[in-house]
Every structure is written in structure tokens, then in C-alpha cells.
Amino acid sequence: MNTEISANLEGFASLGITGALLKATEAAGFDMPKPIQAQAIPAQLAGRDILGVAQTGSGKTAAFSLPILARISALGTKRLPRTARALILAPTRELAVQIEETIRVLAKGMHISTALVLGGVSRNSQVKRMAPGVDILIATPGRLTDLVREGEVKLGETRWLVLDEADRMLDMGFINDVKRIAKATHADRQTALFSATMPAEIEQLARGILKDPVHVEVAPQGTTAAEIKQSVVLARLKQKRKVLSTMLADPAMSSVMVFARTKHGADRVVRDLERDGFKAAVIHGNKSQNARQKALNGFRDGSMRILVATDIAARGIDVPGISHVINFDLPDEAESYVHRIGRTGRNGASGTAITLCDPNENAKLRSVERIIRMKLPVLADHLGEPDPQPEPRSHEPREDRDAARPREHHRAGRPGGDKQRQGKKPFSGKPGGKRFGGQGERFGGQGDQQRFAGNPTGEGRPAGQPNGEKRFAGKKRPFRGRRNAPRAA
Ligand code: AMP
């Protein structure tokens, strides 16, 4: 105890964290600040904006949350209805949930209220939660855009803004929503933008919304944690199932994340594993939020040894103690490889990442090797072996067809379906709507909800999909872009 306190006095206290917050970091087991925290916390406490290049696992959540908590807890003012003092935008629901969990742990003993505004779950409870106003709102951009437009959330009082995993929000088509949301917050706000990579669009976004930011960076782009042992297994697609099952028979694989490129691919891996006697949970964008959370909880508490996931669904997930990451397929984007394998080897623990590579995926493998600046050693080569005998799978294509059918049914018959379902079909109604208001004006300060609601024109969004929610089924809701519907998740 004493040593922990003294470590904290040298550590978080030296960064300017005091009182209940200091105690909470200690209770959370944060003895010493991580590099991103040591760099970003004092600057934010001094009121500076932050541009951070950091991946999940770096400790960035506490790096942006602690200063916000410190500043908000010092405020004497009352919260106004439907407002949020601080807003944290995250690309996926899972990441948002995780951020809220971390904030709750760090805000222990403080009177700080939080709310989650996410797609894919009922909006009514979110509206209710926002009604009296909250200290910290954690949101995905799509649903937040809806609630701002409807006047259920007002951003004019938001003086702290965090964009977490900005590159992923860009990938998911949220960039215009993010820009508009940022503009709707208080003009005199403090902003932090974190991104694992810094493509030109993110640099441009940062220039637009950050004021003279302090740059913090914990690992050069594209590098992977040194603690992760990486290798490749050469196997044809037809061989991969057997290769995976053989690997999973090793009890050293105590907690395994298996990545598949597509939602159907992930489902197929789970079915094949079940046929081979392995139980596995799965998360991807066609699963309900509850199912995803249940799968994640089972994996996190150790009751489920194997979690199969797509890239975007798994993005930002922080489960300690993952022993192995297996890439059943190579990802389409080489950067995703870095994110995938970053699930293991956390907090200095060792981890193993094994990638199954079909000859058709060689080009993708080369891209990965370029980005990580190393050649992956070959752990095993099955290419000279015959393919395993195919098992009769008479019902499988039907399952695939059935998987698609409920989506059609829901789309036609049940308004308010989740965004993954809606994301499937091009919108055949009135395209070109702009969900935010006016003639391209700024959405800053008070009265933003009026501007969000005005005259849609479709600025800056790809041809979208209809919103399943009844009240927006008609003209009022002319346009949906890619929202909380991840591309591949
Ligand atoms: P993040 O990058 O925010 O997802 O954090 C990754 C993990 O590091 C989480 O499990 C945190 O609880 C943990 N963590 C964050 N800061 C510290 C710290 N100073 N000491 C130990 N663990 C930490």
C-alpha cells in the first residue's frame, strides 16, 4: 500500500492529479503513468489541445479522461438540461462502452455523471439519460447526430471534446458527422484528438478543430509491440479450418482472438470450430449490441476461451490477458493487422500472433510486412499437403440464405431496426439530404439543434440508406450515410 502510494506520488501526483482522482488511479492499479499519460496529462491540465498518435493499449483513455475529470470536478456550475460538459466520440459501440467503464472507475468517489449515446440500442433510454444533462457523454457519431438533430442533445455547453480513434471514424465514413459535431460544441472548448495512424485527412481534420495542439506520440506509426511474437502459417483456404483446430488443441492457447475478414467468414469459422469441438463466441456487425456485449463479457471473464471477430467490431477492445491472436484471413488494410495483433502482448505481457496465409493473400502479407518493417517468419508450411476431405455440409448455404432473410423482413416490416441491417441497401427514396442544417453554416454554440434540423441538402455524404426509425421514414429523414454500420464488421 505504502509503496503504491509513494509510486503514485512520484507518478500521477507529479503530473498534477490530486485527491479522489489520485486515489482512483491507485485503486485501478495504475502505479506509474504510461508514456502517453505522462506526456498528455500535464498539457491538458494546462488547458492545451492534444494531437495524439497512440493505439489502444497505450493508456490513452486515462490520458484524456483524467484531465477532464479533474477539470469538471472543480466546476461549481449546474448542468443544463440535455447538455454534456464533455463529449468523447468513439468509432464503435464497444469502444464507447469501454471508455465509459474506464471513466466510471477513475471517477469513483466523485459526483460525475456519464451517458452513452450509441447506435444499435434503444434511443429512449439515452434520451432520458440526457434529459437532466450529464458531465461526460460518450457517443458514436451516427446516433449522436440523430439526437442533436432532434434537439434531444445540445452541444453548445460542451467545453471538452475528445475524438478517439479518429482514423477509424474516418474509415467508417463518420468524418462529416464528426466535423459537424465538433462545430456544434462550445467555441471555447479544449479538444484532444487521438489516432493510431495519421493519414492526410486526419491531419487536415486536426488542423480544423485543434488550436495549437501539443503533439504526443508513443509509438511510431505501424510498429507493433515488441512483446508480440509474430509468425505466419502458409495454408490454402481449404486447409485453414484444420490448421486452426489443430492449433487450438494446444492448452497454451489460453485466451485466443481469431480474426476473420468478413461477417460471414467469422460465422463460418465459429460453425467449423463448433463442428471440431470448440466453443467460440463471435462479435461482428450483424450481431445485436447485447449479443456482442455478452460475447465480450464471456471472453473477458474467461468463461469463453475463443472469440472470433471482424476488424471493426473488435476495434479498440481491451481484454487483458489475450495469449494469442490468430488471423484466419489477412485483413484488407495492412494497418488492421497492427490493430489486430495489438489485442495481445498488452501491458508488457507476452503474446503471440499467428497469421494463416493462403497463396492468394501473398500480396496482403507483403503489405503487412512493409508496414511493420519486418518479414514474418514462417512457423509452418502446409502448402505441399493435400487438402482435407470436404465434409458434407448440405445445410450450410441455406444458413447463409437464412441469415440474409430476416434483414429483408425487418427492413420492410419493423422500423427502428439496427444500423447494420439498414446499411445493406442503397437508399431508393430521396437522396441528397443533409441532416445538419442550413446553408453550410457553422453549427457552433447555442441553438445548434435548430441548425442541425434545418433544410437538408446532402452535403458531403455518400448516397446513403434510409433510417429505419419510423419518425424519420418519410421526408424528415431523407438520407443515411454509413453510420454505425461498420464496413466489414
Ligand atoms: P487504453 O489504451 O486506454 O485502452 O488502456 C489499455 C490498458 O492499460 C487498460 O486496461 C488500462 O486499464 C491500462 N492502463 C492504463 N493506464 C495504466 C497505468 N498507468 N498503469 C497500468 N495500467 C494502465
Coordinates of C-alpha atoms and ligand atoms in Angstrom, one line a residue:
M1 CA 0.0 0.0 0.0
N2 CA 2.7 2.5 1.1
T3 CA 4.8 1.6 -1.9
E4 CA 1.8 2.1 -4.2
I5 CA 1.1 5.5 -2.7
S6 CA 4.7 6.6 -3.0
A7 CA 4.7 5.3 -6.6
N8 CA 1.7 7.4 -7.2
L9 CA 3.2 10.5 -5.6
E10 CA 6.1 10.2 -8.0
G11 CA 3.7 9.2 -10.7
F12 CA 0.3 10.6 -11.3
A13 CA 0.6 13.2 -8.5
S14 CA 3.7 14.6 -10.2
L15 CA 1.5 15.1 -13.3
G16 CA -0.9 17.3 -11.3
I17 CA -3.5 14.6 -10.4
T18 CA -4.8 15.0 -6.9
G19 CA -7.4 14.0 -4.3
A20 CA -10.1 11.5 -5.2
L21 CA -8.7 11.1 -8.7
L22 CA -5.3 10.2 -7.4
K23 CA -6.9 7.6 -5.1
A24 CA -8.9 6.2 -8.0
T25 CA -5.8 5.7 -10.2
E26 CA -4.2 3.9 -7.3
A27 CA -7.3 1.7 -6.8
A28 CA -7.3 1.0 -10.5
G29 CA -3.8 -0.4 -10.2
F30 CA -2.2 2.4 -12.2
D31 CA 1.0 2.7 -10.3
M32 CA 3.0 4.7 -12.7
P33 CA 1.8 6.8 -15.6
K34 CA 2.2 5.3 -19.1
P35 CA 4.2 7.4 -21.5
I36 CA 1.2 8.8 -23.3
Q37 CA -0.2 9.8 -19.9
A38 CA 3.0 11.5 -18.8
Q39 CA 3.0 13.5 -22.0
A40 CA -0.7 14.3 -22.4
I41 CA -2.0 14.9 -18.8
P42 CA 0.0 18.0 -17.8
A43 CA -0.6 19.6 -21.1
Q44 CA -4.3 19.1 -20.9
L45 CA -4.4 20.3 -17.2
A46 CA -2.8 23.4 -18.5
G47 CA -5.6 23.8 -21.0
R48 CA -3.8 22.8 -24.1
D49 CA -5.3 20.8 -27.0
I50 CA -3.7 17.5 -27.8
L51 CA -2.9 15.7 -31.1
G52 CA -2.0 12.1 -30.0
V53 CA -0.7 9.3 -32.1
A54 CA -1.4 6.3 -29.9
Q55 CA -3.0 2.9 -30.2
T56 CA -5.4 1.1 -28.0
G57 CA -3.4 -0.4 -25.2
S58 CA -1.2 2.7 -24.8
G59 CA -3.3 4.0 -21.9
K60 CA -4.8 6.8 -23.9
T61 CA -8.3 6.5 -22.3
A62 CA -6.9 7.6 -18.9
A63 CA -4.7 10.1 -20.7
F64 CA -7.7 12.1 -21.9
S65 CA -10.1 11.2 -19.1
L66 CA -8.1 12.1 -16.1
P67 CA -7.7 15.8 -17.0
I68 CA -11.4 16.1 -18.0
L69 CA -12.4 14.6 -14.7
A70 CA -10.0 16.9 -12.8
R71 CA -11.4 20.0 -14.5
I72 CA -15.1 19.0 -14.3
S73 CA -14.9 18.1 -10.7
A74 CA -13.6 21.6 -10.0
L75 CA -16.6 23.3 -11.6
G76 CA -19.2 24.8 -9.4
T77 CA -21.8 25.3 -12.1
K78 CA -25.0 23.4 -12.5
R79 CA -25.6 21.2 -15.5
L80 CA -28.1 22.4 -18.0
P81 CA -30.8 20.0 -19.4
R82 CA -29.7 17.9 -22.4
T83 CA -26.2 19.2 -22.4
A84 CA -22.9 17.5 -21.8
R85 CA -19.9 19.3 -20.3
A86 CA -17.5 16.9 -22.1
L87 CA -18.0 14.8 -25.2
I88 CA -16.0 11.8 -26.2
L89 CA -16.6 10.4 -29.7
A90 CA -15.6 6.9 -30.5
P91 CA -16.0 4.9 -33.7
T92 CA -17.6 1.8 -32.3
R93 CA -20.1 0.9 -29.6
E94 CA -17.7 -1.5 -27.9
L95 CA -15.0 1.2 -27.6
A96 CA -17.5 3.7 -26.3
V97 CA -18.7 1.2 -23.6
Q98 CA -15.2 0.5 -22.6
I99 CA -14.3 4.2 -22.3
E100 CA -17.3 4.7 -20.1
E101 CA -16.3 1.8 -17.9
T102 CA -12.8 3.3 -17.5
I103 CA -14.2 6.7 -16.7
R104 CA -16.5 5.2 -14.0
V105 CA -13.5 3.5 -12.4
L106 CA -11.5 6.7 -12.5
A107 CA -14.4 8.9 -11.2
K108 CA -15.0 6.7 -8.2
G109 CA -15.9 8.7 -5.2
M110 CA -16.6 11.8 -7.4
H111 CA -20.0 13.0 -8.3
I112 CA -19.6 12.7 -12.1
S113 CA -22.5 11.6 -14.3
T114 CA -21.9 9.8 -17.6
A115 CA -24.1 8.9 -20.5
L116 CA -23.7 6.6 -23.5
V117 CA -25.3 7.5 -26.8
L118 CA -24.8 4.6 -29.2
G119 CA -26.4 3.2 -32.3
G120 CA -28.0 -0.3 -32.3
V121 CA -29.7 0.1 -28.9
S122 CA -32.9 1.8 -27.9
R123 CA -32.7 5.6 -28.1
N124 CA -35.3 6.3 -25.5
S125 CA -33.2 5.4 -22.5
Q126 CA -30.4 7.6 -24.0
V127 CA -32.8 10.5 -24.4
K128 CA -34.0 10.0 -20.8
R129 CA -30.4 9.8 -19.5
M130 CA -29.5 13.1 -21.3
A131 CA -32.6 15.0 -20.1
P132 CA -31.1 16.5 -17.0
G133 CA -27.7 17.0 -18.6
V134 CA -24.6 15.0 -17.9
D135 CA -21.0 15.7 -17.1
I136 CA -19.4 13.3 -19.7
L137 CA -21.2 12.0 -22.8
I138 CA -19.5 9.1 -24.7
A139 CA -21.0 8.7 -28.1
T140 CA -20.7 7.2 -31.6
P141 CA -21.1 9.9 -34.2
G142 CA -24.2 8.5 -36.0
R143 CA -26.6 8.2 -33.1
L144 CA -25.3 11.5 -31.6
T145 CA -26.0 13.2 -34.9
D146 CA -29.6 12.0 -34.7
L147 CA -30.2 13.1 -31.2
V148 CA -28.6 16.5 -31.8
R149 CA -30.7 17.0 -34.9
E150 CA -33.8 16.1 -32.9
G151 CA -32.9 18.5 -30.2
E152 CA -32.5 15.8 -27.5
V153 CA -28.9 16.6 -27.0
K154 CA -27.4 20.1 -27.1
L155 CA -23.7 20.6 -27.6
G156 CA -23.4 24.3 -27.1
E157 CA -22.2 23.8 -23.5
T158 CA -19.6 21.2 -24.3
R159 CA -16.2 22.6 -23.5
W160 CA -14.2 19.4 -23.6
L161 CA -14.1 17.3 -26.8
V162 CA -12.2 14.1 -27.4
L163 CA -12.1 12.3 -30.7
D164 CA -10.8 8.8 -30.0
E165 CA -9.5 6.6 -32.8
A166 CA -10.1 9.3 -35.3
D167 CA -8.6 7.3 -38.2
R168 CA -11.2 4.6 -37.7
M169 CA -14.0 7.2 -37.6
L170 CA -12.7 8.3 -41.0
D171 CA -12.6 4.7 -42.3
M172 CA -16.2 4.2 -41.2
G173 CA -17.5 7.3 -43.1
F174 CA -18.1 9.4 -40.0
I175 CA -15.8 12.2 -40.9
N176 CA -18.5 14.7 -41.8
D177 CA -20.6 13.9 -38.8
V178 CA -17.5 14.4 -36.6
K179 CA -16.8 17.8 -38.2
R180 CA -20.3 19.0 -37.7
I181 CA -20.5 17.7 -34.1
A182 CA -17.2 19.4 -33.3
K183 CA -18.6 22.7 -34.8
A184 CA -21.7 22.4 -32.6
T185 CA -19.7 22.3 -29.4
H186 CA -18.7 25.5 -27.5
A187 CA -16.3 27.6 -29.5
D188 CA -14.1 28.0 -26.5
R189 CA -13.5 24.3 -25.9
Q190 CA -10.5 22.1 -25.2
T191 CA -10.0 19.3 -27.7
A192 CA -8.0 16.1 -27.9
L193 CA -7.7 14.0 -31.0
F194 CA -6.2 10.5 -30.8
S195 CA -5.5 8.4 -33.8
A196 CA -3.4 5.2 -34.3
T197 CA -2.3 6.5 -37.7
M198 CA -2.2 9.9 -39.2
P199 CA -3.4 9.9 -42.8
A200 CA -3.7 13.2 -44.6
E201 CA -7.4 13.5 -43.9
I202 CA -6.9 13.3 -40.2
E203 CA -4.1 15.8 -40.3
Q204 CA -6.5 18.1 -42.1
L205 CA -9.3 17.4 -39.6
A206 CA -6.8 18.1 -36.7
R207 CA -5.9 21.5 -38.3
G208 CA -9.5 22.4 -38.5
I209 CA -10.5 21.6 -34.9
L210 CA -7.4 21.8 -32.7
K211 CA -5.8 25.0 -31.5
D212 CA -2.1 25.0 -31.3
P213 CA -2.0 21.4 -30.1
V214 CA 0.7 19.6 -28.2
H215 CA 1.8 16.6 -30.2
V216 CA 2.2 13.4 -28.3
E217 CA 3.2 10.1 -29.8
V218 CA 4.0 6.9 -28.1
A219 CA 5.0 4.5 -30.9
P220 CA 5.9 5.3 -34.5
Q221 CA 3.2 4.5 -37.0
G222 CA 2.8 0.9 -38.0
T223 CA 5.1 -0.5 -35.3
T224 CA 3.9 -3.4 -33.2
A225 CA 4.6 -4.1 -29.6
A226 CA 8.0 -5.8 -29.2
E227 CA 6.5 -8.3 -26.8
I228 CA 4.4 -9.9 -29.5
K229 CA 5.8 -13.0 -31.2
Q230 CA 4.6 -12.9 -34.8
S231 CA 4.7 -15.6 -37.4
V232 CA 2.9 -16.8 -40.5
V233 CA 1.5 -20.3 -41.3
L234 CA 1.2 -21.0 -45.0
A235 CA -2.0 -22.8 -45.7
R236 CA -4.6 -22.9 -48.5
L237 CA -8.1 -21.7 -47.6
K238 CA -9.4 -25.3 -47.6
Q239 CA -6.7 -26.3 -45.1
K240 CA -7.2 -23.4 -42.7
R241 CA -10.0 -24.9 -40.7
K242 CA -7.9 -28.0 -39.8
V243 CA -4.8 -25.9 -39.1
L244 CA -6.8 -23.6 -36.8
S245 CA -8.4 -26.5 -34.9
T246 CA -5.0 -28.3 -34.5
M247 CA -3.5 -25.1 -33.1
L248 CA -6.4 -24.5 -30.7
A249 CA -5.9 -28.0 -29.3
D250 CA -2.8 -26.6 -27.6
P251 CA -3.8 -25.7 -24.0
A252 CA -1.1 -22.9 -24.1
M253 CA -3.6 -21.1 -26.2
S254 CA -5.5 -19.9 -23.1
S255 CA -7.3 -16.9 -24.5
V256 CA -7.5 -16.6 -28.2
M257 CA -8.9 -14.0 -30.5
V258 CA -9.4 -15.2 -34.1
F259 CA -9.9 -12.6 -36.8
A260 CA -11.9 -13.1 -39.9
R261 CA -12.2 -10.6 -42.7
T262 CA -16.0 -10.7 -43.2
K263 CA -19.0 -11.2 -41.0
H264 CA -20.0 -14.4 -42.9
G265 CA -16.4 -15.6 -42.7
A266 CA -16.5 -15.1 -38.9
D267 CA -19.7 -17.0 -38.6
R268 CA -18.3 -19.8 -40.7
V269 CA -15.2 -20.0 -38.5
V270 CA -17.4 -20.4 -35.5
R271 CA -19.5 -23.1 -37.1
D272 CA -16.4 -25.0 -38.2
L273 CA -14.9 -24.7 -34.7
E274 CA -18.1 -26.0 -33.2
R275 CA -18.0 -29.0 -35.5
D276 CA -14.5 -29.6 -34.4
G277 CA -15.5 -29.5 -30.8
F278 CA -14.5 -25.9 -29.8
K279 CA -16.9 -23.4 -28.3
A280 CA -16.3 -19.9 -29.5
A281 CA -18.1 -16.6 -29.1
V282 CA -18.4 -14.2 -32.0
I283 CA -18.7 -10.4 -32.5
H284 CA -19.4 -8.7 -35.7
G285 CA -21.7 -6.0 -37.0
N286 CA -24.7 -8.3 -37.7
K287 CA -24.9 -9.2 -34.0
S288 CA -27.1 -7.1 -31.7
Q289 CA -25.4 -4.9 -29.2
N290 CA -26.5 -7.2 -26.4
A291 CA -25.1 -10.3 -28.2
R292 CA -21.8 -8.5 -28.8
Q293 CA -21.5 -7.4 -25.2
K294 CA -22.4 -10.9 -23.9
A295 CA -19.8 -12.4 -26.2
L296 CA -17.2 -9.9 -25.0
N297 CA -18.1 -10.4 -21.3
G298 CA -17.8 -14.2 -21.6
F299 CA -14.4 -13.8 -23.2
R300 CA -13.3 -11.2 -20.7
D301 CA -14.3 -13.2 -17.7
G302 CA -12.6 -16.3 -19.1
S303 CA -15.7 -18.4 -19.4
M304 CA -15.2 -18.4 -23.2
R305 CA -11.6 -19.2 -24.4
I306 CA -12.1 -18.2 -28.0
L307 CA -13.5 -15.1 -29.5
V308 CA -13.9 -14.8 -33.3
A309 CA -14.2 -11.2 -34.5
T310 CA -14.2 -8.9 -37.5
D311 CA -11.8 -6.0 -37.6
I312 CA -14.2 -3.2 -36.9
A313 CA -16.2 -5.0 -34.3
A314 CA -13.0 -5.8 -32.4
R315 CA -11.6 -2.3 -32.8
G316 CA -10.5 -0.8 -29.5
I317 CA -11.5 -3.8 -27.5
D318 CA -9.3 -4.1 -24.4
V319 CA -9.3 -7.5 -22.9
P320 CA -6.3 -8.2 -20.7
G321 CA -4.5 -11.5 -20.9
I322 CA -5.2 -12.5 -24.5
S323 CA -2.5 -15.1 -25.1
H324 CA -2.9 -15.5 -28.9
V325 CA -4.2 -13.6 -31.9
I326 CA -4.9 -15.8 -34.9
N327 CA -5.5 -14.1 -38.2
F328 CA -7.7 -16.6 -40.0
D329 CA -7.6 -14.3 -43.0
L330 CA -5.3 -11.4 -43.7
P331 CA -7.1 -8.0 -43.4
D332 CA -7.8 -5.9 -46.4
E333 CA -5.9 -3.0 -44.9
A334 CA -2.5 -3.6 -43.6
E335 CA -3.0 -1.2 -40.7
S336 CA -5.7 -3.5 -39.4
Y337 CA -3.0 -6.2 -38.8
V338 CA -1.3 -3.9 -36.3
H339 CA -4.6 -3.3 -34.6
R340 CA -5.5 -7.0 -34.5
I341 CA -2.2 -8.2 -33.1
G342 CA -2.2 -5.3 -30.6
R343 CA -5.0 -7.2 -28.7
T344 CA -2.3 -9.4 -27.3
G345 CA 1.0 -8.5 -25.6
R346 CA -0.7 -5.8 -23.5
N347 CA 0.9 -4.0 -20.6
G348 CA 4.2 -5.7 -21.1
A349 CA 2.8 -9.2 -21.1
S350 CA 4.0 -11.5 -23.9
G351 CA 1.7 -12.5 -26.7
T352 CA 1.7 -14.5 -29.9
A353 CA 0.2 -13.6 -33.2
I354 CA -0.1 -16.2 -36.0
T355 CA -1.4 -15.4 -39.4
L356 CA -2.8 -18.0 -41.7
C357 CA -1.9 -17.1 -45.3
D358 CA -3.3 -18.6 -48.5
P359 CA -1.2 -18.1 -51.6
N360 CA -3.9 -15.7 -52.8
E361 CA -3.2 -13.5 -49.8
N362 CA 0.5 -13.1 -50.5
A363 CA 0.2 -9.5 -51.7
K364 CA -1.6 -8.6 -48.5
L365 CA 1.1 -10.3 -46.5
R366 CA 3.7 -8.3 -48.3
S367 CA 1.8 -5.1 -47.4
V368 CA 1.7 -6.1 -43.8
E369 CA 5.4 -6.8 -43.8
R370 CA 6.1 -3.4 -45.3
I371 CA 4.1 -1.6 -42.7
I372 CA 5.6 -3.5 -39.7
R373 CA 9.0 -3.3 -41.3
M374 CA 9.9 -6.9 -40.8
K375 CA 9.5 -10.2 -42.6
L376 CA 7.3 -12.6 -40.7
P377 CA 8.9 -15.9 -40.0
V378 CA 7.2 -19.0 -41.4
L379 CA 6.0 -21.1 -38.5
A380 CA 4.7 -23.9 -40.7
D381 CA 4.1 -24.6 -44.4
H382 CA 1.1 -26.8 -45.3
L383 CA 1.1 -25.9 -49.0
G384 CA 2.6 -29.2 -50.1
E385 CA 0.0 -31.2 -48.2
P386 CA -3.3 -32.4 -49.8
D387 CA -6.4 -30.6 -48.9
P388 CA -8.6 -32.2 -46.2
Q389 CA -11.6 -34.2 -47.5
P390 CA -14.6 -31.9 -47.6
E391 CA -17.3 -32.8 -45.2
P392 CA -20.9 -32.9 -46.4
R393 CA -22.4 -29.6 -45.4
S394 CA -25.7 -29.8 -47.0
H395 CA -27.4 -27.2 -44.9
E396 CA -24.7 -24.5 -44.9
P397 CA -25.8 -22.5 -48.0
R398 CA -29.2 -22.4 -46.6
E399 CA -28.0 -20.9 -43.3
D400 CA -26.3 -18.2 -45.3
R401 CA -29.5 -17.5 -47.2
D402 CA -31.5 -17.5 -44.0
A403 CA -29.0 -15.1 -42.4
A404 CA -30.0 -12.6 -45.1
R405 CA -33.7 -13.1 -44.9
P406 CA -34.5 -11.6 -41.5
R407 CA -32.8 -8.4 -42.6
E408 CA -35.2 -8.1 -45.5
H409 CA -38.1 -8.8 -43.2
H410 CA -37.0 -6.3 -40.7
R411 CA -36.3 -3.6 -43.2
A412 CA -39.8 -3.9 -44.6
G413 CA -41.7 -4.6 -41.5
R414 CA -40.0 -3.1 -38.5
P415 CA -39.0 0.4 -38.3
G416 CA -36.2 1.2 -35.9
G417 CA -34.1 -1.8 -36.9
D418 CA -30.4 -1.5 -36.2
K419 CA -27.9 0.2 -38.4
Q420 CA -26.2 -2.9 -39.7
R421 CA -29.4 -4.0 -41.3
Q422 CA -30.2 -0.6 -42.7
G423 CA -26.7 -0.3 -44.0
K424 CA -27.3 -3.1 -46.6
K425 CA -29.4 -1.5 -49.3
P426 CA -28.9 1.7 -51.2
F427 CA -31.5 4.2 -50.5
S428 CA -34.1 4.4 -53.1
G429 CA -36.0 7.3 -51.8
K430 CA -34.9 10.9 -51.8
P431 CA -31.1 11.0 -51.8
G432 CA -29.1 14.1 -51.2
G433 CA -30.4 15.1 -47.8
K434 CA -28.3 17.0 -45.4
R435 CA -29.1 16.0 -41.8
F436 CA -27.5 19.1 -40.4
G437 CA -28.9 22.4 -41.1
G438 CA -28.7 25.4 -43.2
Q439 CA -26.6 26.6 -46.0
G440 CA -23.3 25.2 -44.9
E441 CA -23.0 27.4 -41.9
R442 CA -21.2 26.6 -38.7
F443 CA -23.0 24.7 -36.1
G444 CA -21.3 26.2 -33.1
G445 CA -22.7 27.4 -29.8
Q446 CA -26.3 27.7 -28.7
G447 CA -29.2 26.8 -30.8
D448 CA -27.3 24.1 -32.6
Q449 CA -30.3 21.8 -32.5
Q450 CA -32.1 24.2 -34.7
R451 CA -29.3 24.3 -37.2
F452 CA -29.0 20.5 -37.1
A453 CA -32.6 20.3 -38.0
G454 CA -32.7 22.7 -40.9
N455 CA -33.1 22.2 -44.6
P456 CA -31.3 19.0 -45.6
T457 CA -29.2 19.2 -48.7
G458 CA -26.9 16.2 -48.5
E459 CA -23.6 17.9 -48.1
G460 CA -20.6 15.7 -48.0
R461 CA -22.2 12.4 -47.5
P462 CA -22.2 9.4 -49.8
A463 CA -25.5 8.1 -51.1
G464 CA -27.0 6.7 -48.0
Q465 CA -29.6 4.4 -46.6
P466 CA -32.9 5.0 -45.0
N467 CA -33.2 5.3 -41.3
G468 CA -35.4 2.6 -40.0
E469 CA -36.9 4.7 -37.3
K470 CA -40.5 5.5 -38.0
R471 CA -40.5 9.2 -37.4
F472 CA -37.7 9.6 -40.0
A473 CA -39.1 7.2 -42.5
G474 CA -40.5 10.0 -44.6
K475 CA -39.2 13.3 -45.8
K476 CA -37.9 14.4 -42.5
R477 CA -35.2 11.8 -42.7
P478 CA -34.1 11.9 -46.3
F479 CA -30.7 10.4 -46.0
R480 CA -28.5 8.0 -44.3
G481 CA -24.8 7.6 -44.9
R482 CA -22.6 4.9 -43.4
R483 CA -23.1 5.4 -39.8
N484 CA -22.8 2.9 -37.0
A485 CA -22.8 0.3 -39.6
P486 CA -19.1 -0.7 -39.9
R487 CA -18.0 -1.7 -43.3
A488 CA -16.7 -5.1 -42.6
A489 CA -17.8 -5.7 -39.0
Ligands
AMP1 P1 -6.2 2.0 -23.3 O1 -5.1 2.2 -24.3 O2 -6.7 3.3 -22.7 O3 -7.3 1.1 -23.8 O4 -5.6 1.3 -22.0 C1 -5.0 0.0 -22.1 C2 -5.0 -0.7 -20.7 O5 -4.0 -0.1 -19.9 C3 -6.2 -0.7 -19.9 O6 -6.5 -2.0 -19.5 C4 -5.9 0.2 -18.8 O7 -6.7 -0.2 -17.6 C5 -4.5 0.0 -18.6 N1 -3.8 1.2 -18.1 C6 -3.9 2.5 -18.4 N2 -3.1 3.3 -17.7 C7 -2.3 2.5 -16.9 C8 -1.3 2.7 -16.0 N3 -0.8 3.9 -15.7 N4 -0.8 1.7 -15.3 C9 -1.3 0.4 -15.6 N5 -2.3 0.1 -16.4 C10 -2.8 1.1 -17.1

